[in-house]
Amino acid sequence: MSDEWVKIAAPATTSNIGAGFDTFGLAIHEPYDIIEGRKIPSGLVISSIEGPGADTITRDPEKNSVTIAVAEVLKRCNADFGVEVKITKGIRPGSGMGSSGASAAGGAYLAHILTGETLPLNEVVLCAAKAEGFTSGTMHADNVAPCILGGFTIIRSYEPFEVLRIEPPKDLGLVVALPDVVVLTSEARKVLPEKVPINDLVYHVGHSTSLVYAMMTGDLALIGRSVGDVVFEPARKNLVPHLKEAEKAAMEHGAIVSFLGGSGPCVMAFYDKSTHKGEIIAESVKKVFNENGLKCDVWVTDCGTGCRRL
Ligand code: HSE
């Protein structure tokens, strides 16, 4: 039994991206979680959890999304060994930056490497989505898909499961601002309406399809016009104090669009790297939260390539 440790970076992701609720996702270059693992004769063991929010994460392998995802991959591969893992969180839980998705995706990707990379990557994504579903209450793959595959991803269908990947335009820059507020996805889903009017459906179909077109053609201005949400962000906006002021500041300082990241509280801004400086946008958003008594972490970053071996 090889006891060689394998180390994986599992990046933050942003989901929904306006109109694509539970459908669109985008890998972010940083921050990321680090998941380390090695084969052991049998069973699953979590030997350490460190980093922001580590004290809130269970060490029970049957309830932790890393080990649930590992188990799912091992089962599909008929693996005859167990795995010991060490988890270092770089993305705090309750951030809207795909923290639980990164854990699930990192676990699935780690097990994929330990099992000799025999499963198709889409199946690895599905294993991670099941783990994400266990911990967040509903199976949604819009964070785990970009976390594993990188780039911009679309869940075409959950049943049967099919995911597509698009390479985002190279000049698309990202600013991520995380105010010191915790929003749990499970809570943020409780405030959503159960039904949507047809007019809102039409708005979302138009915006989501044109966002895909803009991503594929590299039209940054059209990306800006296509990120819109008249259902989910409006229902959640009260969960994130000063959200609208933060988005407005980002727009006034050069963003092409600014929106709620996933279920929040992080605020995302897209900008054109060839014409604008992300640092100026980041500072303006941070200032809104700071002036209202909230700490705020910011990252000026890029679209990411997904899970990778370190
Ligand atoms: N699509 C999910 C939601 C993502 O908005 O609830 C949660 O990160």
PDB file of C-alpha atoms and ligand atoms in Angstrom:
ATOM      1  CA  MET A   1       0.000   0.000   0.000  1.00  0.00           C
ATOM      2  CA  SER A   2       1.571   3.298  -1.145  1.00  0.00           C
ATOM      3  CA  ASP A   3       1.454   5.939   1.569  1.00  0.00           C
ATOM      4  CA  GLU A   4       2.434   8.801  -0.737  1.00  0.00           C
ATOM      5  CA  TRP A   5       0.461  11.970   0.079  1.00  0.00           C
ATOM      6  CA  VAL A   6      -1.340  13.612  -2.850  1.00  0.00           C
ATOM      7  CA  LYS A   7      -2.065  17.340  -2.508  1.00  0.00           C
ATOM      8  CA  ILE A   8      -4.926  19.038  -4.381  1.00  0.00           C
ATOM      9  CA  ALA A   9      -5.857  22.726  -4.729  1.00  0.00           C
ATOM     10  CA  ALA A  10      -9.651  23.054  -4.954  1.00  0.00           C
ATOM     11  CA  PRO A  11     -10.523  26.638  -5.946  1.00  0.00           C
ATOM     12  CA  ALA A  12     -13.340  28.973  -5.068  1.00  0.00           C
ATOM     13  CA  THR A  13     -16.112  29.251  -7.630  1.00  0.00           C
ATOM     14  CA  THR A  14     -18.977  31.584  -8.297  1.00  0.00           C
ATOM     15  CA  SER A  15     -22.371  30.239  -9.256  1.00  0.00           C
ATOM     16  CA  ASN A  16     -25.634  31.509 -10.758  1.00  0.00           C
ATOM     17  CA  ILE A  17     -23.863  34.493 -12.432  1.00  0.00           C
ATOM     18  CA  GLY A  18     -27.076  36.395 -12.828  1.00  0.00           C
ATOM     19  CA  ALA A  19     -29.761  34.403 -14.584  1.00  0.00           C
ATOM     20  CA  GLY A  20     -28.269  30.882 -14.380  1.00  0.00           C
ATOM     21  CA  PHE A  21     -29.542  29.748 -10.982  1.00  0.00           C
ATOM     22  CA  ASP A  22     -28.179  26.258 -10.169  1.00  0.00           C
ATOM     23  CA  THR A  23     -26.918  26.089 -13.757  1.00  0.00           C
ATOM     24  CA  PHE A  24     -23.959  28.415 -14.385  1.00  0.00           C
ATOM     25  CA  GLY A  25     -20.639  28.320 -12.573  1.00  0.00           C
ATOM     26  CA  LEU A  26     -17.220  29.871 -12.979  1.00  0.00           C
ATOM     27  CA  ALA A  27     -13.906  28.744 -11.510  1.00  0.00           C
ATOM     28  CA  ILE A  28     -11.904  31.444  -9.722  1.00  0.00           C
ATOM     29  CA  HIS A  29      -8.111  31.318  -9.601  1.00  0.00           C
ATOM     30  CA  GLU A  30      -7.882  32.061  -5.873  1.00  0.00           C
ATOM     31  CA  PRO A  31      -8.562  31.551  -2.982  1.00  0.00           C
ATOM     32  CA  TYR A  32      -8.552  27.742  -2.772  1.00  0.00           C
ATOM     33  CA  ASP A  33      -8.763  24.888  -0.273  1.00  0.00           C
ATOM     34  CA  ILE A  34      -5.982  22.340  -0.009  1.00  0.00           C
ATOM     35  CA  ILE A  35      -7.009  18.718   0.305  1.00  0.00           C
ATOM     36  CA  GLU A  36      -4.277  16.164   0.993  1.00  0.00           C
ATOM     37  CA  GLY A  37      -4.827  12.449   1.010  1.00  0.00           C
ATOM     38  CA  ARG A  38      -3.133   9.078   1.008  1.00  0.00           C
ATOM     39  CA  LYS A  39      -4.227   5.497   0.667  1.00  0.00           C
ATOM     40  CA  ILE A  40      -4.700   3.470   3.855  1.00  0.00           C
ATOM     41  CA  PRO A  41      -5.700  -0.215   4.098  1.00  0.00           C
ATOM     42  CA  SER A  42      -9.387   0.545   4.708  1.00  0.00           C
ATOM     43  CA  GLY A  43     -11.898   3.131   5.935  1.00  0.00           C
ATOM     44  CA  LEU A  44     -11.934   6.923   5.757  1.00  0.00           C
ATOM     45  CA  VAL A  45     -10.106   9.120   8.262  1.00  0.00           C
ATOM     46  CA  ILE A  46      -9.965  12.910   8.602  1.00  0.00           C
ATOM     47  CA  SER A  47      -6.740  13.574  10.479  1.00  0.00           C
ATOM     48  CA  SER A  48      -6.871  17.383  10.472  1.00  0.00           C
ATOM     49  CA  ILE A  49      -8.994  20.375   9.480  1.00  0.00           C
ATOM     50  CA  GLU A  50      -7.386  23.813   9.530  1.00  0.00           C
ATOM     51  CA  GLY A  51      -8.015  27.301   8.184  1.00  0.00           C
ATOM     52  CA  PRO A  52     -10.927  29.778   8.346  1.00  0.00           C
ATOM     53  CA  GLY A  53     -14.095  28.186   9.744  1.00  0.00           C
ATOM     54  CA  ALA A  54     -12.336  24.860  10.495  1.00  0.00           C
ATOM     55  CA  ASP A  55     -13.971  24.678  13.937  1.00  0.00           C
ATOM     56  CA  THR A  56     -17.425  24.628  12.302  1.00  0.00           C
ATOM     57  CA  ILE A  57     -16.645  21.636  10.061  1.00  0.00           C
ATOM     58  CA  THR A  58     -17.373  18.086  11.144  1.00  0.00           C
ATOM     59  CA  ARG A  59     -14.584  15.494  11.381  1.00  0.00           C
ATOM     60  CA  ASP A  60     -17.086  12.682  11.024  1.00  0.00           C
ATOM     61  CA  PRO A  61     -16.152  11.050   7.668  1.00  0.00           C
ATOM     62  CA  GLU A  62     -19.792  10.094   7.084  1.00  0.00           C
ATOM     63  CA  LYS A  63     -20.908  13.728   7.329  1.00  0.00           C
ATOM     64  CA  ASN A  64     -17.951  15.676   5.900  1.00  0.00           C
ATOM     65  CA  SER A  65     -18.301  16.570   2.204  1.00  0.00           C
ATOM     66  CA  VAL A  66     -14.631  15.766   1.434  1.00  0.00           C
ATOM     67  CA  THR A  67     -14.872  12.184   2.652  1.00  0.00           C
ATOM     68  CA  ILE A  68     -18.405  11.660   1.326  1.00  0.00           C
ATOM     69  CA  ALA A  69     -17.068  12.595  -2.131  1.00  0.00           C
ATOM     70  CA  VAL A  70     -14.007  10.359  -1.665  1.00  0.00           C
ATOM     71  CA  ALA A  71     -16.288   7.449  -0.709  1.00  0.00           C
ATOM     72  CA  GLU A  72     -18.492   8.022  -3.778  1.00  0.00           C
ATOM     73  CA  VAL A  73     -15.487   7.836  -6.144  1.00  0.00           C
ATOM     74  CA  LEU A  74     -13.978   4.813  -4.361  1.00  0.00           C
ATOM     75  CA  LYS A  75     -17.324   3.000  -4.616  1.00  0.00           C
ATOM     76  CA  ARG A  76     -17.678   3.688  -8.356  1.00  0.00           C
ATOM     77  CA  CYS A  77     -14.110   2.453  -8.931  1.00  0.00           C
ATOM     78  CA  ASN A  78     -14.506  -0.646  -6.714  1.00  0.00           C
ATOM     79  CA  ALA A  79     -11.382   0.520  -4.890  1.00  0.00           C
ATOM     80  CA  ASP A  80      -9.916  -1.931  -2.358  1.00  0.00           C
ATOM     81  CA  PHE A  81      -8.368   0.684  -0.079  1.00  0.00           C
ATOM     82  CA  GLY A  82      -9.364   3.500   2.278  1.00  0.00           C
ATOM     83  CA  VAL A  83      -8.160   7.123   2.402  1.00  0.00           C
ATOM     84  CA  GLU A  84      -6.793   9.428   5.080  1.00  0.00           C
ATOM     85  CA  VAL A  85      -7.324  13.152   4.400  1.00  0.00           C
ATOM     86  CA  LYS A  86      -6.086  16.481   5.745  1.00  0.00           C
ATOM     87  CA  ILE A  87      -8.148  19.561   4.933  1.00  0.00           C
ATOM     88  CA  THR A  88      -6.860  23.148   4.895  1.00  0.00           C
ATOM     89  CA  LYS A  89      -9.674  25.589   4.199  1.00  0.00           C
ATOM     90  CA  GLY A  90      -8.785  28.688   2.205  1.00  0.00           C
ATOM     91  CA  ILE A  91     -12.443  29.532   1.535  1.00  0.00           C
ATOM     92  CA  ARG A  92     -14.497  30.086   4.648  1.00  0.00           C
ATOM     93  CA  PRO A  93     -17.905  28.378   4.918  1.00  0.00           C
ATOM     94  CA  GLY A  94     -20.959  30.605   4.377  1.00  0.00           C
ATOM     95  CA  SER A  95     -19.137  32.897   1.919  1.00  0.00           C
ATOM     96  CA  GLY A  96     -20.987  32.287  -1.371  1.00  0.00           C
ATOM     97  CA  MET A  97     -17.638  31.349  -2.908  1.00  0.00           C
ATOM     98  CA  GLY A  98     -18.338  27.637  -3.159  1.00  0.00           C
ATOM     99  CA  SER A  99     -16.675  26.610   0.105  1.00  0.00           C
ATOM    100  CA  SER A 100     -18.564  23.337   0.570  1.00  0.00           C
ATOM    101  CA  GLY A 101     -18.348  22.774  -3.199  1.00  0.00           C
ATOM    102  CA  ALA A 102     -14.547  23.110  -3.071  1.00  0.00           C
ATOM    103  CA  SER A 103     -14.378  20.560  -0.255  1.00  0.00           C
ATOM    104  CA  ALA A 104     -16.589  18.122  -2.154  1.00  0.00           C
ATOM    105  CA  ALA A 105     -14.817  18.715  -5.470  1.00  0.00           C
ATOM    106  CA  GLY A 106     -11.363  18.485  -3.870  1.00  0.00           C
ATOM    107  CA  GLY A 107     -12.314  15.189  -2.209  1.00  0.00           C
ATOM    108  CA  ALA A 108     -13.698  13.733  -5.435  1.00  0.00           C
ATOM    109  CA  TYR A 109     -10.679  14.901  -7.437  1.00  0.00           C
ATOM    110  CA  LEU A 110      -8.253  13.535  -4.834  1.00  0.00           C
ATOM    111  CA  ALA A 111      -9.960  10.119  -4.955  1.00  0.00           C
ATOM    112  CA  HIS A 112      -9.934  10.307  -8.766  1.00  0.00           C
ATOM    113  CA  ILE A 113      -6.127  10.632  -8.678  1.00  0.00           C
ATOM    114  CA  LEU A 114      -5.732   7.903  -6.043  1.00  0.00           C
ATOM    115  CA  THR A 115      -7.838   5.527  -8.157  1.00  0.00           C
ATOM    116  CA  GLY A 116      -5.688   6.069 -11.250  1.00  0.00           C
ATOM    117  CA  GLU A 117      -7.939   8.624 -13.028  1.00  0.00           C
ATOM    118  CA  THR A 118     -10.192   5.941 -14.505  1.00  0.00           C
ATOM    119  CA  LEU A 119     -13.577   7.713 -14.158  1.00  0.00           C
ATOM    120  CA  PRO A 120     -14.707  10.262 -16.774  1.00  0.00           C
ATOM    121  CA  LEU A 121     -14.432  13.756 -15.272  1.00  0.00           C
ATOM    122  CA  ASN A 122     -18.199  14.324 -15.589  1.00  0.00           C
ATOM    123  CA  GLU A 123     -18.699  11.349 -13.265  1.00  0.00           C
ATOM    124  CA  VAL A 124     -16.199  12.831 -10.807  1.00  0.00           C
ATOM    125  CA  VAL A 125     -18.309  16.013 -10.892  1.00  0.00           C
ATOM    126  CA  LEU A 126     -21.423  13.962 -10.143  1.00  0.00           C
ATOM    127  CA  CYS A 127     -19.720  12.293  -7.140  1.00  0.00           C
ATOM    128  CA  ALA A 128     -18.820  15.752  -5.818  1.00  0.00           C
ATOM    129  CA  ALA A 129     -22.371  17.022  -6.447  1.00  0.00           C
ATOM    130  CA  LYS A 130     -23.813  14.177  -4.382  1.00  0.00           C
ATOM    131  CA  ALA A 131     -21.489  15.076  -1.502  1.00  0.00           C
ATOM    132  CA  GLU A 132     -22.396  18.756  -1.848  1.00  0.00           C
ATOM    133  CA  GLY A 133     -26.062  17.730  -1.780  1.00  0.00           C
ATOM    134  CA  PHE A 134     -25.597  15.809   1.440  1.00  0.00           C
ATOM    135  CA  THR A 135     -24.105  18.777   3.283  1.00  0.00           C
ATOM    136  CA  SER A 136     -26.122  21.643   1.760  1.00  0.00           C
ATOM    137  CA  GLY A 137     -29.493  19.900   1.638  1.00  0.00           C
ATOM    138  CA  THR A 138     -30.057  19.984  -2.138  1.00  0.00           C
ATOM    139  CA  MET A 139     -27.951  18.547  -4.928  1.00  0.00           C
ATOM    140  CA  HIS A 140     -26.612  21.404  -7.004  1.00  0.00           C
ATOM    141  CA  ALA A 141     -23.527  21.001  -9.177  1.00  0.00           C
ATOM    142  CA  ASP A 142     -23.017  24.628 -10.199  1.00  0.00           C
ATOM    143  CA  ASN A 143     -20.040  25.019  -7.823  1.00  0.00           C
ATOM    144  CA  VAL A 144     -18.479  21.548  -8.031  1.00  0.00           C
ATOM    145  CA  ALA A 145     -18.572  21.502 -11.862  1.00  0.00           C
ATOM    146  CA  PRO A 146     -16.353  24.580 -12.382  1.00  0.00           C
ATOM    147  CA  CYS A 147     -14.249  23.602  -9.365  1.00  0.00           C
ATOM    148  CA  ILE A 148     -13.300  20.332 -11.079  1.00  0.00           C
ATOM    149  CA  LEU A 149     -13.452  21.286 -14.767  1.00  0.00           C
ATOM    150  CA  GLY A 150     -12.319  24.923 -14.547  1.00  0.00           C
ATOM    151  CA  GLY A 151     -13.676  27.720 -16.748  1.00  0.00           C
ATOM    152  CA  PHE A 152     -17.363  28.542 -17.195  1.00  0.00           C
ATOM    153  CA  THR A 153     -19.692  25.573 -16.829  1.00  0.00           C
ATOM    154  CA  ILE A 154     -23.314  24.891 -17.619  1.00  0.00           C
ATOM    155  CA  ILE A 155     -25.360  22.111 -16.063  1.00  0.00           C
ATOM    156  CA  ARG A 156     -27.421  21.161 -19.109  1.00  0.00           C
ATOM    157  CA  SER A 157     -29.423  18.615 -17.102  1.00  0.00           C
ATOM    158  CA  TYR A 158     -29.373  17.036 -13.664  1.00  0.00           C
ATOM    159  CA  GLU A 159     -31.313  13.908 -14.689  1.00  0.00           C
ATOM    160  CA  PRO A 160     -29.548  12.565 -16.717  1.00  0.00           C
ATOM    161  CA  PHE A 161     -26.521  14.500 -15.525  1.00  0.00           C
ATOM    162  CA  GLU A 162     -24.724  16.487 -18.222  1.00  0.00           C
ATOM    163  CA  VAL A 163     -22.289  19.362 -17.824  1.00  0.00           C
ATOM    164  CA  LEU A 164     -20.683  21.557 -20.507  1.00  0.00           C
ATOM    165  CA  ARG A 165     -17.552  23.685 -20.236  1.00  0.00           C
ATOM    166  CA  ILE A 166     -16.636  26.932 -22.011  1.00  0.00           C
ATOM    167  CA  GLU A 167     -13.266  28.678 -21.865  1.00  0.00           C
ATOM    168  CA  PRO A 168     -13.966  32.241 -20.616  1.00  0.00           C
ATOM    169  CA  PRO A 169     -12.494  35.261 -22.455  1.00  0.00           C
ATOM    170  CA  LYS A 170      -8.869  35.913 -21.436  1.00  0.00           C
ATOM    171  CA  ASP A 171      -9.503  39.586 -20.595  1.00  0.00           C
ATOM    172  CA  LEU A 172     -12.308  38.790 -18.162  1.00  0.00           C
ATOM    173  CA  GLY A 173     -11.046  39.882 -14.730  1.00  0.00           C
ATOM    174  CA  LEU A 174     -12.782  39.122 -11.443  1.00  0.00           C
ATOM    175  CA  VAL A 175     -13.057  41.038  -8.217  1.00  0.00           C
ATOM    176  CA  VAL A 176     -14.402  39.112  -5.251  1.00  0.00           C
ATOM    177  CA  ALA A 177     -15.406  41.012  -2.109  1.00  0.00           C
ATOM    178  CA  LEU A 178     -16.352  39.073   0.993  1.00  0.00           C
ATOM    179  CA  PRO A 179     -17.971  41.124   3.772  1.00  0.00           C
ATOM    180  CA  ASP A 180     -17.845  39.812   7.311  1.00  0.00           C
ATOM    181  CA  VAL A 181     -21.319  38.278   7.153  1.00  0.00           C
ATOM    182  CA  VAL A 182     -22.195  34.571   7.087  1.00  0.00           C
ATOM    183  CA  VAL A 183     -24.987  33.371   4.793  1.00  0.00           C
ATOM    184  CA  LEU A 184     -25.644  29.635   4.780  1.00  0.00           C
ATOM    185  CA  THR A 185     -26.857  28.316   1.418  1.00  0.00           C
ATOM    186  CA  SER A 186     -29.542  26.283   3.164  1.00  0.00           C
ATOM    187  CA  GLU A 187     -30.930  29.508   4.725  1.00  0.00           C
ATOM    188  CA  ALA A 188     -30.583  31.490   1.489  1.00  0.00           C
ATOM    189  CA  ARG A 189     -32.659  28.887  -0.330  1.00  0.00           C
ATOM    190  CA  LYS A 190     -35.500  29.227   2.172  1.00  0.00           C
ATOM    191  CA  VAL A 191     -36.177  32.841   1.104  1.00  0.00           C
ATOM    192  CA  LEU A 192     -36.659  31.951  -2.581  1.00  0.00           C
ATOM    193  CA  PRO A 193     -40.099  32.058  -4.198  1.00  0.00           C
ATOM    194  CA  GLU A 194     -41.586  28.683  -5.107  1.00  0.00           C
ATOM    195  CA  LYS A 195     -43.019  29.950  -8.396  1.00  0.00           C
ATOM    196  CA  VAL A 196     -41.888  32.598 -10.877  1.00  0.00           C
ATOM    197  CA  PRO A 197     -44.015  34.664 -13.261  1.00  0.00           C
ATOM    198  CA  ILE A 198     -43.660  33.985 -16.989  1.00  0.00           C
ATOM    199  CA  ASN A 199     -42.192  37.472 -17.566  1.00  0.00           C
ATOM    200  CA  ASP A 200     -39.343  36.635 -15.188  1.00  0.00           C
ATOM    201  CA  LEU A 201     -38.807  33.321 -16.941  1.00  0.00           C
ATOM    202  CA  VAL A 202     -38.531  35.144 -20.273  1.00  0.00           C
ATOM    203  CA  TYR A 203     -36.004  37.574 -18.743  1.00  0.00           C
ATOM    204  CA  HIS A 204     -33.884  34.691 -17.395  1.00  0.00           C
ATOM    205  CA  VAL A 205     -33.946  32.682 -20.635  1.00  0.00           C
ATOM    206  CA  GLY A 206     -32.890  35.766 -22.605  1.00  0.00           C
ATOM    207  CA  HIS A 207     -30.100  36.731 -20.224  1.00  0.00           C
ATOM    208  CA  SER A 208     -28.754  33.219 -19.685  1.00  0.00           C
ATOM    209  CA  THR A 209     -28.639  32.318 -23.368  1.00  0.00           C
ATOM    210  CA  SER A 210     -26.979  35.598 -24.278  1.00  0.00           C
ATOM    211  CA  LEU A 211     -24.422  35.120 -21.473  1.00  0.00           C
ATOM    212  CA  VAL A 212     -23.413  31.794 -23.018  1.00  0.00           C
ATOM    213  CA  TYR A 213     -23.139  33.478 -26.426  1.00  0.00           C
ATOM    214  CA  ALA A 214     -21.035  36.300 -24.919  1.00  0.00           C
ATOM    215  CA  MET A 215     -18.716  33.854 -23.126  1.00  0.00           C
ATOM    216  CA  MET A 216     -18.200  31.905 -26.343  1.00  0.00           C
ATOM    217  CA  THR A 217     -17.564  34.956 -28.503  1.00  0.00           C
ATOM    218  CA  GLY A 218     -15.510  36.824 -25.889  1.00  0.00           C
ATOM    219  CA  ASP A 219     -17.831  39.852 -25.965  1.00  0.00           C
ATOM    220  CA  LEU A 220     -17.192  41.457 -22.565  1.00  0.00           C
ATOM    221  CA  ALA A 221     -19.747  44.251 -22.996  1.00  0.00           C
ATOM    222  CA  LEU A 222     -22.407  41.663 -23.797  1.00  0.00           C
ATOM    223  CA  ILE A 223     -21.325  39.650 -20.732  1.00  0.00           C
ATOM    224  CA  GLY A 224     -22.027  42.792 -18.719  1.00  0.00           C
ATOM    225  CA  ARG A 225     -25.482  43.215 -20.232  1.00  0.00           C
ATOM    226  CA  SER A 226     -26.308  39.513 -19.885  1.00  0.00           C
ATOM    227  CA  VAL A 227     -25.676  39.083 -16.167  1.00  0.00           C
ATOM    228  CA  GLY A 228     -29.075  39.877 -14.700  1.00  0.00           C
ATOM    229  CA  ASP A 229     -31.377  38.302 -12.161  1.00  0.00           C
ATOM    230  CA  VAL A 230     -34.935  39.391 -11.377  1.00  0.00           C
ATOM    231  CA  VAL A 231     -35.782  36.434  -9.142  1.00  0.00           C
ATOM    232  CA  PHE A 232     -33.025  35.086  -6.899  1.00  0.00           C
ATOM    233  CA  GLU A 233     -30.836  38.052  -5.974  1.00  0.00           C
ATOM    234  CA  PRO A 234     -33.878  40.273  -5.270  1.00  0.00           C
ATOM    235  CA  ALA A 235     -35.213  37.587  -2.901  1.00  0.00           C
ATOM    236  CA  ARG A 236     -31.854  37.372  -1.113  1.00  0.00           C
ATOM    237  CA  LYS A 237     -30.730  40.979  -1.072  1.00  0.00           C
ATOM    238  CA  ASN A 238     -31.735  41.581   2.546  1.00  0.00           C
ATOM    239  CA  LEU A 239     -29.389  38.785   3.667  1.00  0.00           C
ATOM    240  CA  VAL A 240     -26.405  40.933   2.647  1.00  0.00           C
ATOM    241  CA  PRO A 241     -26.328  44.432   4.139  1.00  0.00           C
ATOM    242  CA  HIS A 242     -25.209  47.156   1.684  1.00  0.00           C
ATOM    243  CA  LEU A 243     -25.213  44.751  -1.287  1.00  0.00           C
ATOM    244  CA  LYS A 244     -26.719  47.264  -3.710  1.00  0.00           C
ATOM    245  CA  GLU A 245     -24.356  50.055  -2.609  1.00  0.00           C
ATOM    246  CA  ALA A 246     -21.396  47.699  -3.076  1.00  0.00           C
ATOM    247  CA  GLU A 247     -22.538  46.747  -6.591  1.00  0.00           C
ATOM    248  CA  LYS A 248     -23.076  50.407  -7.450  1.00  0.00           C
ATOM    249  CA  ALA A 249     -19.556  51.301  -6.248  1.00  0.00           C
ATOM    250  CA  ALA A 250     -18.069  48.518  -8.390  1.00  0.00           C
ATOM    251  CA  MET A 251     -19.943  49.799 -11.458  1.00  0.00           C
ATOM    252  CA  GLU A 252     -18.869  53.392 -10.824  1.00  0.00           C
ATOM    253  CA  HIS A 253     -15.230  52.278 -10.640  1.00  0.00           C
ATOM    254  CA  GLY A 254     -15.083  50.364 -13.901  1.00  0.00           C
ATOM    255  CA  ALA A 255     -16.801  46.995 -13.465  1.00  0.00           C
ATOM    256  CA  ILE A 256     -18.735  45.716 -16.472  1.00  0.00           C
ATOM    257  CA  VAL A 257     -21.219  44.130 -14.081  1.00  0.00           C
ATOM    258  CA  SER A 258     -21.501  43.395 -10.356  1.00  0.00           C
ATOM    259  CA  PHE A 259     -23.733  40.795  -8.721  1.00  0.00           C
ATOM    260  CA  LEU A 260     -24.304  38.557  -5.720  1.00  0.00           C
ATOM    261  CA  GLY A 261     -21.930  35.583  -5.775  1.00  0.00           C
ATOM    262  CA  GLY A 262     -23.872  32.320  -5.407  1.00  0.00           C
ATOM    263  CA  SER A 263     -26.118  32.504  -2.373  1.00  0.00           C
ATOM    264  CA  GLY A 264     -23.978  35.320  -0.914  1.00  0.00           C
ATOM    265  CA  PRO A 265     -22.690  37.234   0.900  1.00  0.00           C
ATOM    266  CA  CYS A 266     -19.750  37.695  -1.491  1.00  0.00           C
ATOM    267  CA  VAL A 267     -20.115  40.415  -4.092  1.00  0.00           C
ATOM    268  CA  MET A 268     -18.648  39.721  -7.520  1.00  0.00           C
ATOM    269  CA  ALA A 269     -17.543  42.172 -10.168  1.00  0.00           C
ATOM    270  CA  PHE A 270     -16.402  41.397 -13.702  1.00  0.00           C
ATOM    271  CA  TYR A 271     -14.083  43.851 -15.419  1.00  0.00           C
ATOM    272  CA  ASP A 272     -12.058  44.157 -18.594  1.00  0.00           C
ATOM    273  CA  LYS A 273      -8.404  43.538 -17.691  1.00  0.00           C
ATOM    274  CA  SER A 274      -7.223  45.250 -20.866  1.00  0.00           C
ATOM    275  CA  THR A 275      -8.815  48.588 -19.933  1.00  0.00           C
ATOM    276  CA  HIS A 276      -9.417  48.714 -16.160  1.00  0.00           C
ATOM    277  CA  LYS A 277      -7.714  48.022 -12.852  1.00  0.00           C
ATOM    278  CA  GLY A 278      -9.361  45.475 -10.566  1.00  0.00           C
ATOM    279  CA  GLU A 279      -7.653  46.967  -7.496  1.00  0.00           C
ATOM    280  CA  ILE A 280      -9.629  50.220  -7.898  1.00  0.00           C
ATOM    281  CA  ILE A 281     -12.923  48.316  -8.100  1.00  0.00           C
ATOM    282  CA  ALA A 282     -11.945  46.138  -5.116  1.00  0.00           C
ATOM    283  CA  GLU A 283     -11.040  49.162  -2.967  1.00  0.00           C
ATOM    284  CA  SER A 284     -14.335  50.885  -3.786  1.00  0.00           C
ATOM    285  CA  VAL A 285     -16.392  47.853  -2.729  1.00  0.00           C
ATOM    286  CA  LYS A 286     -14.335  47.277   0.397  1.00  0.00           C
ATOM    287  CA  LYS A 287     -14.827  50.947   1.350  1.00  0.00           C
ATOM    288  CA  VAL A 288     -18.628  50.581   1.235  1.00  0.00           C
ATOM    289  CA  PHE A 289     -18.536  47.734   3.744  1.00  0.00           C
ATOM    290  CA  ASN A 290     -15.806  49.297   5.935  1.00  0.00           C
ATOM    291  CA  GLU A 291     -17.689  52.607   6.160  1.00  0.00           C
ATOM    292  CA  ASN A 292     -20.678  50.653   7.417  1.00  0.00           C
ATOM    293  CA  GLY A 293     -18.670  48.900  10.125  1.00  0.00           C
ATOM    294  CA  LEU A 294     -18.087  45.603   8.311  1.00  0.00           C
ATOM    295  CA  LYS A 295     -14.707  44.057   7.589  1.00  0.00           C
ATOM    296  CA  CYS A 296     -14.306  42.916   3.996  1.00  0.00           C
ATOM    297  CA  ASP A 297     -11.713  40.692   2.299  1.00  0.00           C
ATOM    298  CA  VAL A 298     -11.085  41.285  -1.387  1.00  0.00           C
ATOM    299  CA  TRP A 299      -9.404  39.296  -4.144  1.00  0.00           C
ATOM    300  CA  VAL A 300      -8.467  40.718  -7.539  1.00  0.00           C
ATOM    301  CA  THR A 301      -8.200  37.535  -9.500  1.00  0.00           C
ATOM    302  CA  ASP A 302      -8.843  35.634 -12.739  1.00  0.00           C
ATOM    303  CA  CYS A 303     -11.022  32.876 -14.064  1.00  0.00           C
ATOM    304  CA  GLY A 304      -9.503  29.589 -12.928  1.00  0.00           C
ATOM    305  CA  THR A 305      -8.537  26.223 -14.357  1.00  0.00           C
ATOM    306  CA  GLY A 306     -10.191  24.163 -11.613  1.00  0.00           C
ATOM    307  CA  CYS A 307      -8.771  21.495  -9.285  1.00  0.00           C
ATOM    308  CA  ARG A 308      -5.092  20.842  -9.746  1.00  0.00           C
ATOM    309  CA  ARG A 309      -2.382  18.766  -8.141  1.00  0.00           C
ATOM    310  CA  LEU A 310       0.127  20.785  -6.130  1.00  0.00           C
TER     311      LEU A 310
HETATM  312  N1  HSE B   1     -27.000  27.839  -6.886  1.00  0.00           N
HETATM  313  C1  HSE B   1     -26.832  27.755  -5.467  1.00  0.00           C
HETATM  314  C2  HSE B   1     -27.733  28.794  -4.813  1.00  0.00           C
HETATM  315  C3  HSE B   1     -25.408  27.981  -5.145  1.00  0.00           C
HETATM  316  O1  HSE B   1     -27.747  29.948  -5.276  1.00  0.00           O
HETATM  317  O2  HSE B   1     -28.414  28.446  -3.849  1.00  0.00           O
HETATM  318  C4  HSE B   1     -25.048  28.060  -3.716  1.00  0.00           C
HETATM  319  O3  HSE B   1     -23.668  28.344  -3.592  1.00  0.00           O
END
